[in-house]
Amino acid sequence: MEPRNENKSSILLLHNAMIVTMDSQSRVYQDGAIAIQNNSIIAVGKSAEILPQFSSLSPQILDLSGQILLPGFINTHVHTSQQLGRGIADDVDLLTWLHKRIWPYESNMTEQDSFISTLLCGIELIHSGVTCFAEAGGQHLSGMASAVEVLGLRACLTESIMDWGEGLPASWAARTTEECIKLQEDLFMKHHNTADGRIKVWLGIRQIMNSTDRLLAETRDTAKKLETGIHMHIAEIPLENQLIVETRGVDHGTVTYLEKIKFLQNNLLAAHTVWVNEEEVDCLSKAGVKVSHCPAAAMRMLGFAPIREMLSAGVCVSLGTDGAPSNNRMSIVDEMYLASLVSKGREVFSKGTTDPTALPAETILRMATINGAKSILWDKEIGSLEVGKKADIVVVNPSSWSMMPIHDCISSLVYCMRTENIVSVMCNGCWIMKDKKIITIDEEKVLSMAKHASAELLKRAGIQVPSRMNFL
């Protein structure tokens, strides 16, 4: 393959690796090379073909023999500002989780808390091979943006937005719809396309049970005006659908109502989307809505999402971890493994028969890469290893007891790989982790800051985690 340009600025060649491109032809180069210039991929193919093309340009050459290169993983639903609350809401129902733990926690956050929380979350994301994430809705977007810039990651950031409903902390309940929209417009103008283009700002709707019709309509129209996306939790629990049927005059639930008010658009990222029927899946598909599937969080509090049916209907489904208080593990590697197993198990639950072919490994890998990029409207630049795309790359060392021997590379990446197998991560052409050490921040310092900040935050919020056993 010919190089895309001949600029003689610094070129990095990664070669002798197995390259899983995730391109439209699902190409895997068993002895492959990638050429990177500035922040972009300028050539990809077999080592024997790529290296001679650049030999006269004195490139920097890195031999990655025995290792596997993948596009950076994309986590399409994660609450980074909840990381300081890991473990404060385990084994409780969703409304207790929200009203008694998470909302008091979030409403007492400062911008510095959000900065530290996002740094802490970012450490875990990077170690699991994530180069880009979609913030699911948190507090103090400016703090998140500062952390993303320092970490070197790529992100679609979203403020948590609510303008109505029971259980809201006083400071949130006082916000008008107009203030909610203006806040997001101001954040968009301040942070969108910053950090060398690595930060995008989206609009957020926390959930329909805390949104007026006006907020929904104005969010839809503002996102269209700003040419950005909307991130929203949709159809999480049966109570949500029941409430919508009772109060908004439709016969099923959230997706049916959102279709009625023309909220379903191709810039909508719907998180979880567990309690939907066949007609609603069809609505999602026709509107081009993207779905973020968070298998661990769904199993914990929500239920079994009809992912196989969504994929069959043509819905673009990606993977997310959700936040630390609803999953505890921010590893997209774990989510890949779970996503396949959950869907296989759901076949028994829904049909009474087993089907081990449900959501095979190659489908899961697409969900974590190119589908993730499509879900956040960034697939022209990321999600696969192709000429012209940004150099967001994960280096996997499979030579460990967890992955060896390898008979099926793609299967092993989904069913055998662990976070420990991810050794280096590049985002936007820059290494942010090398040899398992994050080089953009001091991990130990962040851990110390997080320990102090989380203790102070829980104290301000008045949250006490009950003892489960007899501590002496």
Short mmCIF file of C-alpha atoms in Angstrom, two decimals:
data_model
loop_
_atom_site.label_atom_id
_atom_site.label_comp_id
_atom_site.label_asym_id
_atom_site.label_seq_id
_atom_site.Cartn_x
_atom_site.Cartn_y
_atom_site.Cartn_z
CA MET A 1 0.00 0.00 0.00
CA GLU A 2 1.38 3.42 -0.94
CA PRO A 3 2.08 5.94 1.85
CA ARG A 4 -0.46 8.76 2.03
CA ASN A 5 2.05 11.59 2.02
CA GLU A 6 5.76 12.18 1.59
CA ASN A 7 6.35 14.81 4.28
CA LYS A 8 9.79 14.15 5.75
CA SER A 9 8.84 15.04 9.33
CA SER A 10 9.36 12.32 11.94
CA ILE A 11 7.92 8.94 11.02
CA LEU A 12 7.39 6.05 13.43
CA LEU A 13 7.24 2.50 12.10
CA LEU A 14 5.71 -0.27 14.21
CA HIS A 15 6.45 -3.61 12.57
CA ASN A 16 6.66 -7.39 12.93
CA ALA A 17 3.32 -7.39 14.79
CA MET A 18 -0.02 -9.05 14.12
CA ILE A 19 -2.24 -6.12 13.15
CA VAL A 20 -6.00 -6.49 13.61
CA THR A 21 -7.21 -3.53 11.57
CA MET A 22 -11.01 -3.75 12.17
CA ASP A 23 -11.43 -2.17 8.73
CA SER A 24 -14.40 -2.85 6.46
CA GLN A 25 -12.69 -5.95 5.06
CA SER A 26 -11.72 -7.28 8.52
CA ARG A 27 -8.07 -7.50 7.45
CA VAL A 28 -5.50 -8.98 9.83
CA TYR A 29 -1.82 -8.73 8.88
CA GLN A 30 0.06 -11.59 10.53
CA ASP A 31 3.43 -9.88 9.99
CA GLY A 32 2.30 -6.31 9.70
CA ALA A 33 3.56 -2.77 9.97
CA ILE A 34 2.03 0.64 10.60
CA ALA A 35 3.63 3.95 9.66
CA ILE A 36 2.68 6.96 11.77
CA GLN A 37 3.42 10.60 11.02
CA ASN A 38 2.38 13.36 13.39
CA ASN A 39 -0.90 11.99 14.79
CA SER A 40 -2.08 9.92 11.81
CA ILE A 41 -1.60 6.55 10.16
CA ILE A 42 0.06 7.03 6.75
CA ALA A 43 0.53 3.37 5.81
CA VAL A 44 -0.54 -0.06 7.04
CA GLY A 45 0.13 -3.48 5.57
CA LYS A 46 2.69 -6.28 5.49
CA SER A 47 6.08 -5.45 6.99
CA ALA A 48 7.91 -6.58 3.86
CA GLU A 49 5.96 -4.04 1.81
CA ILE A 50 5.79 -1.11 4.22
CA LEU A 51 9.36 -0.88 5.51
CA PRO A 52 11.07 -0.36 2.11
CA GLN A 53 8.71 2.53 1.33
CA PHE A 54 10.11 4.60 4.21
CA SER A 55 13.71 3.41 4.49
CA SER A 56 15.08 6.54 2.80
CA LEU A 57 13.28 8.81 5.28
CA SER A 58 15.20 7.51 8.34
CA PRO A 59 12.12 6.55 10.33
CA GLN A 60 12.13 5.53 13.98
CA ILE A 61 11.54 1.76 13.91
CA LEU A 62 9.99 -0.24 16.74
CA ASP A 63 10.06 -4.03 16.50
CA LEU A 64 6.92 -5.51 18.11
CA SER A 65 7.57 -9.13 17.27
CA GLY A 66 5.09 -11.50 18.92
CA GLN A 67 2.67 -8.72 19.87
CA ILE A 68 -0.79 -7.77 18.60
CA LEU A 69 -1.88 -4.28 17.53
CA LEU A 70 -5.51 -3.20 17.75
CA PRO A 71 -7.37 0.08 17.34
CA GLY A 72 -7.77 1.85 20.68
CA PHE A 73 -10.84 0.59 22.51
CA ILE A 74 -13.77 2.99 22.86
CA ASN A 75 -15.81 3.01 26.05
CA THR A 76 -19.13 4.56 25.06
CA HIS A 77 -20.70 4.91 28.51
CA VAL A 78 -18.68 5.77 31.60
CA HIS A 79 -19.31 8.22 34.45
CA THR A 80 -15.78 9.45 35.11
CA SER A 81 -16.85 11.80 37.89
CA GLN A 82 -18.30 8.85 39.82
CA GLN A 83 -14.91 7.16 40.23
CA LEU A 84 -14.40 8.55 43.74
CA GLY A 85 -17.66 6.82 44.71
CA ARG A 86 -16.57 3.29 43.89
CA GLY A 87 -18.15 0.89 46.39
CA ILE A 88 -20.62 3.32 47.99
CA ALA A 89 -23.74 1.82 46.41
CA ASP A 90 -23.27 -1.91 46.04
CA ASP A 91 -26.20 -4.35 46.33
CA VAL A 92 -29.00 -1.75 46.35
CA ASP A 93 -31.92 -1.14 43.98
CA LEU A 94 -31.66 1.58 41.32
CA LEU A 95 -33.79 4.25 43.00
CA THR A 96 -31.98 3.81 46.34
CA TRP A 97 -28.74 3.89 44.37
CA LEU A 98 -29.74 7.21 42.79
CA HIS A 99 -31.60 9.07 45.53
CA LYS A 100 -29.68 7.98 48.63
CA ARG A 101 -26.13 7.52 47.37
CA ILE A 102 -25.22 8.86 43.93
CA TRP A 103 -27.14 12.13 43.79
CA PRO A 104 -25.99 13.24 47.26
CA TYR A 105 -22.45 12.28 46.20
CA GLU A 106 -22.55 14.10 42.85
CA SER A 107 -24.33 17.21 44.13
CA ASN A 108 -21.57 17.77 46.68
CA MET A 109 -18.74 17.52 44.17
CA THR A 110 -16.39 20.40 43.43
CA GLU A 111 -14.64 20.97 40.12
CA GLN A 112 -11.42 19.71 41.73
CA ASP A 113 -13.23 16.52 42.80
CA SER A 114 -14.34 15.97 39.21
CA PHE A 115 -10.79 16.56 37.97
CA ILE A 116 -9.32 14.03 40.41
CA SER A 117 -12.10 11.50 39.79
CA THR A 118 -11.57 11.67 36.02
CA LEU A 119 -7.81 11.26 36.46
CA LEU A 120 -8.40 8.17 38.59
CA CYS A 121 -10.90 6.74 36.13
CA GLY A 122 -8.57 7.55 33.24
CA ILE A 123 -5.80 5.46 34.77
CA GLU A 124 -8.05 2.41 34.73
CA LEU A 125 -9.33 3.16 31.23
CA ILE A 126 -5.82 3.44 29.81
CA HIS A 127 -4.66 0.22 31.47
CA SER A 128 -7.59 -1.56 29.79
CA GLY A 129 -6.66 -0.21 26.35
CA VAL A 130 -9.21 2.58 26.08
CA THR A 131 -8.11 5.59 24.05
CA CYS A 132 -11.51 7.30 23.80
CA PHE A 133 -14.57 7.43 26.04
CA ALA A 134 -18.03 8.93 26.05
CA GLU A 135 -18.83 10.55 29.38
CA ALA A 136 -22.24 9.32 30.46
CA GLY A 137 -23.13 12.50 32.31
CA GLY A 138 -21.33 13.89 35.32
CA GLN A 139 -20.62 17.02 37.30
CA HIS A 140 -18.27 19.89 36.42
CA LEU A 141 -17.40 19.20 32.81
CA SER A 142 -14.54 21.70 33.01
CA GLY A 143 -12.82 19.48 35.59
CA MET A 144 -13.26 16.47 33.33
CA ALA A 145 -11.84 18.37 30.37
CA SER A 146 -8.73 19.37 32.33
CA ALA A 147 -8.16 15.73 33.28
CA VAL A 148 -8.64 14.46 29.72
CA GLU A 149 -6.14 17.00 28.42
CA VAL A 150 -3.54 15.87 31.00
CA LEU A 151 -4.17 12.15 30.46
CA GLY A 152 -3.81 12.41 26.70
CA LEU A 153 -7.09 10.60 26.05
CA ARG A 154 -9.86 11.37 23.60
CA ALA A 155 -13.39 11.99 24.91
CA CYS A 156 -16.97 13.09 24.27
CA LEU A 157 -17.82 14.96 27.47
CA THR A 158 -21.33 15.48 28.79
CA GLU A 159 -22.76 17.30 31.79
CA SER A 160 -25.48 15.50 33.76
CA ILE A 161 -28.70 17.39 33.02
CA MET A 162 -32.06 17.18 34.82
CA ASP A 163 -34.77 19.80 35.28
CA TRP A 164 -37.60 17.96 37.05
CA GLY A 165 -38.54 14.99 39.19
CA GLU A 166 -38.55 13.47 42.65
CA GLY A 167 -35.46 13.08 44.76
CA LEU A 168 -33.33 15.78 43.15
CA PRO A 169 -30.92 17.61 45.48
CA ALA A 170 -31.99 21.22 46.08
CA SER A 171 -29.20 22.75 43.99
CA TRP A 172 -30.26 20.72 40.96
CA ALA A 173 -34.02 21.13 41.45
CA ALA A 174 -33.57 24.90 41.38
CA ARG A 175 -32.21 24.89 37.81
CA THR A 176 -34.64 25.91 35.08
CA THR A 177 -34.80 24.32 31.65
CA GLU A 178 -33.38 27.50 30.17
CA GLU A 179 -30.41 27.36 32.57
CA CYS A 180 -29.78 23.70 31.72
CA ILE A 181 -29.58 24.46 28.01
CA LYS A 182 -27.47 27.60 28.44
CA LEU A 183 -24.99 25.77 30.67
CA GLN A 184 -24.42 23.18 27.96
CA GLU A 185 -24.11 25.76 25.20
CA ASP A 186 -21.50 27.62 27.27
CA LEU A 187 -19.55 24.41 27.92
CA PHE A 188 -19.68 23.57 24.22
CA MET A 189 -18.25 26.95 23.26
CA LYS A 190 -15.51 26.67 25.90
CA HIS A 191 -14.34 23.07 25.47
CA HIS A 192 -15.47 21.60 22.14
CA ASN A 193 -12.55 20.66 19.89
CA THR A 194 -9.97 21.59 22.52
CA ALA A 195 -6.89 19.53 23.56
CA ASP A 196 -5.68 19.25 19.96
CA GLY A 197 -9.15 18.16 18.89
CA ARG A 198 -9.31 15.30 21.37
CA ILE A 199 -12.29 16.72 23.29
CA LYS A 200 -15.82 16.92 21.95
CA VAL A 201 -18.74 18.28 23.98
CA TRP A 202 -22.11 16.57 23.74
CA LEU A 203 -25.47 17.39 25.28
CA GLY A 204 -26.82 15.22 28.08
CA ILE A 205 -30.15 14.00 29.38
CA ARG A 206 -29.71 11.97 32.56
CA GLN A 207 -32.99 10.11 32.15
CA ILE A 208 -36.55 10.75 31.06
CA MET A 209 -37.93 10.50 34.61
CA ASN A 210 -36.07 13.73 35.40
CA SER A 211 -36.74 15.60 32.17
CA THR A 212 -39.57 17.89 31.15
CA ASP A 213 -40.92 17.77 27.61
CA ARG A 214 -39.38 21.19 27.07
CA LEU A 215 -35.92 19.96 28.07
CA LEU A 216 -36.19 17.04 25.67
CA ALA A 217 -37.34 19.23 22.77
CA GLU A 218 -34.76 21.97 23.35
CA THR A 219 -31.94 19.46 23.80
CA ARG A 220 -32.88 17.82 20.49
CA ASP A 221 -32.95 21.18 18.69
CA THR A 222 -29.79 22.55 20.34
CA ALA A 223 -27.80 19.43 19.46
CA LYS A 224 -28.90 19.83 15.84
CA LYS A 225 -27.87 23.50 15.87
CA LEU A 226 -24.45 22.75 17.39
CA GLU A 227 -23.98 19.63 15.21
CA THR A 228 -23.17 17.46 18.18
CA GLY A 229 -24.53 14.35 19.89
CA ILE A 230 -26.89 13.59 22.78
CA HIS A 231 -26.09 11.01 25.47
CA MET A 232 -29.06 9.67 27.46
CA HIS A 233 -29.95 6.75 29.73
CA ILE A 234 -32.96 5.07 28.11
CA ALA A 235 -35.36 2.28 29.16
CA GLU A 236 -33.29 1.16 32.15
CA ILE A 237 -35.96 -0.36 34.40
CA PRO A 238 -39.63 -1.42 34.07
CA LEU A 239 -40.70 1.40 36.42
CA GLU A 240 -39.41 3.92 33.86
CA ASN A 241 -41.61 2.51 31.10
CA GLN A 242 -44.57 2.26 33.46
CA LEU A 243 -44.21 5.91 34.45
CA ILE A 244 -44.05 7.03 30.83
CA VAL A 245 -47.16 5.02 29.93
CA GLU A 246 -49.04 6.59 32.87
CA THR A 247 -47.92 10.19 32.37
CA ARG A 248 -47.20 10.69 28.67
CA GLY A 249 -49.93 8.80 26.89
CA VAL A 250 -48.12 6.07 25.00
CA ASP A 251 -48.70 2.32 25.06
CA HIS A 252 -45.25 1.05 25.98
CA GLY A 253 -42.47 3.25 27.31
CA THR A 254 -39.55 5.59 26.82
CA VAL A 255 -38.50 4.65 23.28
CA THR A 256 -42.09 4.77 22.05
CA TYR A 257 -42.51 8.24 23.52
CA LEU A 258 -39.17 9.54 22.21
CA GLU A 259 -40.15 8.33 18.74
CA LYS A 260 -43.45 10.19 19.07
CA ILE A 261 -41.74 13.51 19.82
CA LYS A 262 -39.08 12.97 17.11
CA PHE A 263 -36.26 12.75 19.65
CA LEU A 264 -34.87 9.58 18.09
CA GLN A 265 -32.15 10.80 15.72
CA ASN A 266 -28.84 9.45 14.41
CA ASN A 267 -26.92 11.66 16.86
CA LEU A 268 -28.51 9.98 19.90
CA LEU A 269 -26.47 7.57 22.00
CA ALA A 270 -28.89 5.52 24.10
CA ALA A 271 -27.32 3.94 27.17
CA HIS A 272 -28.45 0.52 28.45
CA THR A 273 -31.79 0.37 26.55
CA VAL A 274 -32.78 -2.84 28.30
CA TRP A 275 -36.57 -2.75 28.44
CA VAL A 276 -37.56 -2.38 24.79
CA ASN A 277 -39.92 -4.44 22.65
CA GLU A 278 -39.62 -5.50 19.02
CA GLU A 279 -41.38 -2.41 17.68
CA GLU A 280 -39.10 -0.12 19.66
CA VAL A 281 -35.98 -1.91 18.41
CA ASP A 282 -37.27 -1.22 14.91
CA CYS A 283 -37.74 2.46 15.80
CA LEU A 284 -34.14 2.67 17.03
CA SER A 285 -32.88 1.10 13.83
CA LYS A 286 -34.88 3.29 11.47
CA ALA A 287 -33.80 6.46 13.28
CA GLY A 288 -30.12 5.48 13.32
CA VAL A 289 -29.94 5.63 17.13
CA LYS A 290 -26.79 4.09 18.62
CA VAL A 291 -26.91 1.91 21.75
CA SER A 292 -24.23 1.55 24.43
CA HIS A 293 -24.44 -1.90 26.01
CA CYS A 294 -23.03 -2.14 29.55
CA PRO A 295 -23.31 -5.85 30.41
CA ALA A 296 -21.91 -5.76 33.96
CA ALA A 297 -24.08 -2.83 35.08
CA ALA A 298 -27.12 -4.25 33.31
CA MET A 299 -26.80 -7.62 35.03
CA ARG A 300 -26.30 -5.91 38.35
CA MET A 301 -29.38 -3.66 38.39
CA LEU A 302 -31.27 -3.57 35.11
CA GLY A 303 -31.77 -6.85 33.24
CA PHE A 304 -30.89 -8.52 29.94
CA ALA A 305 -30.83 -6.14 26.96
CA PRO A 306 -31.93 -7.65 23.61
CA ILE A 307 -28.55 -7.03 21.99
CA ARG A 308 -28.78 -9.83 19.45
CA GLU A 309 -32.12 -8.52 18.24
CA MET A 310 -30.74 -4.98 17.99
CA LEU A 311 -27.76 -6.08 15.93
CA SER A 312 -29.99 -8.17 13.68
CA ALA A 313 -32.19 -5.11 13.13
CA GLY A 314 -29.17 -3.04 12.10
CA VAL A 315 -28.75 -1.01 15.30
CA CYS A 316 -25.15 0.06 15.94
CA VAL A 317 -24.33 -1.36 19.38
CA SER A 318 -21.12 -0.55 21.26
CA LEU A 319 -19.75 -1.29 24.73
CA GLY A 320 -19.53 0.70 27.95
CA THR A 321 -18.54 0.04 31.52
CA ASP A 322 -20.91 2.52 33.22
CA GLY A 323 -19.58 4.18 36.38
CA ALA A 324 -17.63 2.79 39.31
CA PRO A 325 -20.62 2.70 41.73
CA SER A 326 -22.61 0.54 39.32
CA ASN A 327 -19.88 -1.74 38.01
CA ASN A 328 -16.72 -1.25 40.12
CA ARG A 329 -14.52 -2.30 37.18
CA MET A 330 -13.73 0.17 34.44
CA SER A 331 -12.21 -2.48 32.17
CA ILE A 332 -13.59 -2.69 28.64
CA VAL A 333 -11.62 -5.95 28.39
CA ASP A 334 -13.91 -7.43 31.05
CA GLU A 335 -16.98 -6.04 29.29
CA MET A 336 -16.05 -7.77 26.03
CA TYR A 337 -15.88 -11.11 27.80
CA LEU A 338 -19.14 -10.51 29.67
CA ALA A 339 -21.03 -9.20 26.65
CA SER A 340 -20.66 -12.45 24.78
CA LEU A 341 -21.47 -14.66 27.77
CA VAL A 342 -24.49 -12.61 28.82
CA SER A 343 -26.01 -12.78 25.35
CA LYS A 344 -25.39 -16.52 25.13
CA GLY A 345 -27.06 -16.97 28.52
CA ARG A 346 -29.96 -14.71 27.59
CA GLU A 347 -30.85 -17.10 24.75
CA VAL A 348 -31.76 -19.69 27.37
CA PHE A 349 -33.68 -17.14 29.43
CA SER A 350 -35.69 -15.79 26.48
CA LYS A 351 -36.09 -18.87 24.28
CA GLY A 352 -35.50 -21.88 26.50
CA THR A 353 -32.75 -23.15 24.21
CA THR A 354 -29.00 -22.64 24.14
CA ASP A 355 -27.13 -20.95 21.30
CA PRO A 356 -23.34 -20.73 21.76
CA THR A 357 -23.09 -18.83 18.45
CA ALA A 358 -24.80 -15.71 19.85
CA LEU A 359 -22.52 -12.65 19.71
CA PRO A 360 -19.33 -14.33 18.48
CA ALA A 361 -15.88 -12.91 19.21
CA GLU A 362 -15.56 -10.91 16.00
CA THR A 363 -18.87 -9.15 16.71
CA ILE A 364 -17.74 -8.25 20.22
CA LEU A 365 -14.45 -6.86 18.93
CA ARG A 366 -16.34 -4.63 16.48
CA MET A 367 -18.51 -3.35 19.32
CA ALA A 368 -15.40 -2.27 21.26
CA THR A 369 -13.74 -0.58 18.28
CA ILE A 370 -15.41 0.52 15.05
CA ASN A 371 -18.96 0.36 16.44
CA GLY A 372 -17.78 2.47 19.34
CA ALA A 373 -16.42 5.06 16.92
CA LYS A 374 -19.69 5.09 14.97
CA SER A 375 -21.65 5.43 18.21
CA ILE A 376 -19.84 8.64 19.11
CA LEU A 377 -19.88 9.99 15.52
CA TRP A 378 -16.09 9.79 15.25
CA ASP A 379 -15.63 6.84 12.88
CA LYS A 380 -14.06 8.94 10.12
CA GLU A 381 -11.02 9.39 12.36
CA ILE A 382 -10.90 6.49 14.82
CA GLY A 383 -12.15 2.94 15.42
CA SER A 384 -9.93 1.08 12.93
CA LEU A 385 -6.30 1.01 11.82
CA GLU A 386 -6.49 2.55 8.35
CA VAL A 387 -4.60 5.13 6.33
CA GLY A 388 -5.82 8.61 7.17
CA LYS A 389 -7.17 7.75 10.59
CA LYS A 390 -5.72 8.93 13.87
CA ALA A 391 -3.02 6.79 15.45
CA ASP A 392 -5.00 5.41 18.41
CA ILE A 393 -3.38 2.03 19.01
CA VAL A 394 -3.28 -0.69 21.66
CA VAL A 395 -0.32 -3.07 21.96
CA VAL A 396 -1.18 -6.49 23.39
CA ASN A 397 1.42 -8.98 24.61
CA PRO A 398 -0.24 -12.40 24.46
CA SER A 399 2.77 -14.29 25.85
CA SER A 400 1.32 -15.02 29.27
CA TRP A 401 -0.44 -17.84 31.05
CA SER A 402 -3.79 -16.09 30.50
CA MET A 403 -3.63 -16.18 26.69
CA MET A 404 -1.22 -18.91 25.60
CA PRO A 405 -1.42 -20.97 23.51
CA ILE A 406 -3.24 -19.06 20.78
CA HIS A 407 -5.08 -21.11 18.18
CA ASP A 408 -7.63 -18.44 17.23
CA CYS A 409 -6.31 -14.89 17.61
CA ILE A 410 -9.68 -13.10 17.51
CA SER A 411 -11.28 -15.53 19.94
CA SER A 412 -8.34 -15.19 22.32
CA LEU A 413 -8.58 -11.39 22.32
CA VAL A 414 -12.18 -11.56 23.49
CA TYR A 415 -12.30 -14.64 25.70
CA CYS A 416 -8.74 -14.90 27.06
CA MET A 417 -7.20 -11.43 27.11
CA ARG A 418 -6.96 -9.63 30.42
CA THR A 419 -6.03 -6.08 31.28
CA GLU A 420 -2.56 -7.35 32.21
CA ASN A 421 -1.94 -8.30 28.57
CA ILE A 422 -2.21 -4.67 27.44
CA VAL A 423 1.31 -3.27 27.59
CA SER A 424 1.29 0.01 25.64
CA VAL A 425 -1.31 2.52 24.48
CA MET A 426 -1.03 5.32 21.91
CA CYS A 427 -3.59 8.11 21.44
CA ASN A 428 -3.43 10.74 18.72
CA GLY A 429 0.04 9.57 17.73
CA CYS A 430 1.50 9.91 21.25
CA TRP A 431 2.32 7.12 23.68
CA ILE A 432 0.28 7.55 26.86
CA MET A 433 1.32 4.17 28.31
CA LYS A 434 4.52 2.24 27.58
CA ASP A 435 5.47 -1.08 29.13
CA LYS A 436 2.42 -0.88 31.44
CA LYS A 437 3.48 2.50 32.86
CA ILE A 438 1.31 5.54 32.19
CA ILE A 439 3.64 8.33 31.17
CA THR A 440 1.30 11.32 31.14
CA ILE A 441 0.65 11.43 34.91
CA ASP A 442 2.04 10.21 38.23
CA GLU A 443 -0.27 7.30 39.13
CA GLU A 444 0.77 7.15 42.79
CA LYS A 445 0.11 10.86 43.25
CA VAL A 446 -3.35 10.52 41.74
CA LEU A 447 -4.17 7.58 44.03
CA SER A 448 -3.15 9.64 47.07
CA MET A 449 -5.21 12.64 45.92
CA ALA A 450 -8.22 10.40 45.25
CA LYS A 451 -8.08 8.77 48.69
CA HIS A 452 -8.20 12.15 50.42
CA ALA A 453 -10.77 13.74 48.09
CA SER A 454 -13.19 10.80 48.29
CA ALA A 455 -13.17 10.77 52.10
CA GLU A 456 -13.89 14.50 52.25
CA LEU A 457 -16.61 14.24 49.59
CA LEU A 458 -18.51 11.47 51.38
CA LYS A 459 -18.29 13.44 54.60
CA ARG A 460 -19.82 16.53 52.93
CA ALA A 461 -22.52 14.41 51.31
CA GLY A 462 -23.41 12.68 54.58
CA ILE A 463 -23.02 9.23 53.03
CA GLN A 464 -22.22 6.34 55.34
CA VAL A 465 -21.60 2.94 53.82
CA PRO A 466 -23.16 0.30 56.12
CA SER A 467 -20.94 -2.42 57.60
CA ARG A 468 -21.67 -5.89 56.26
CA MET A 469 -19.80 -7.86 58.88
CA ASN A 470 -18.58 -7.52 62.45
CA PHE A 471 -15.48 -5.35 62.13
CA LEU A 472 -13.36 -5.35 65.29
#
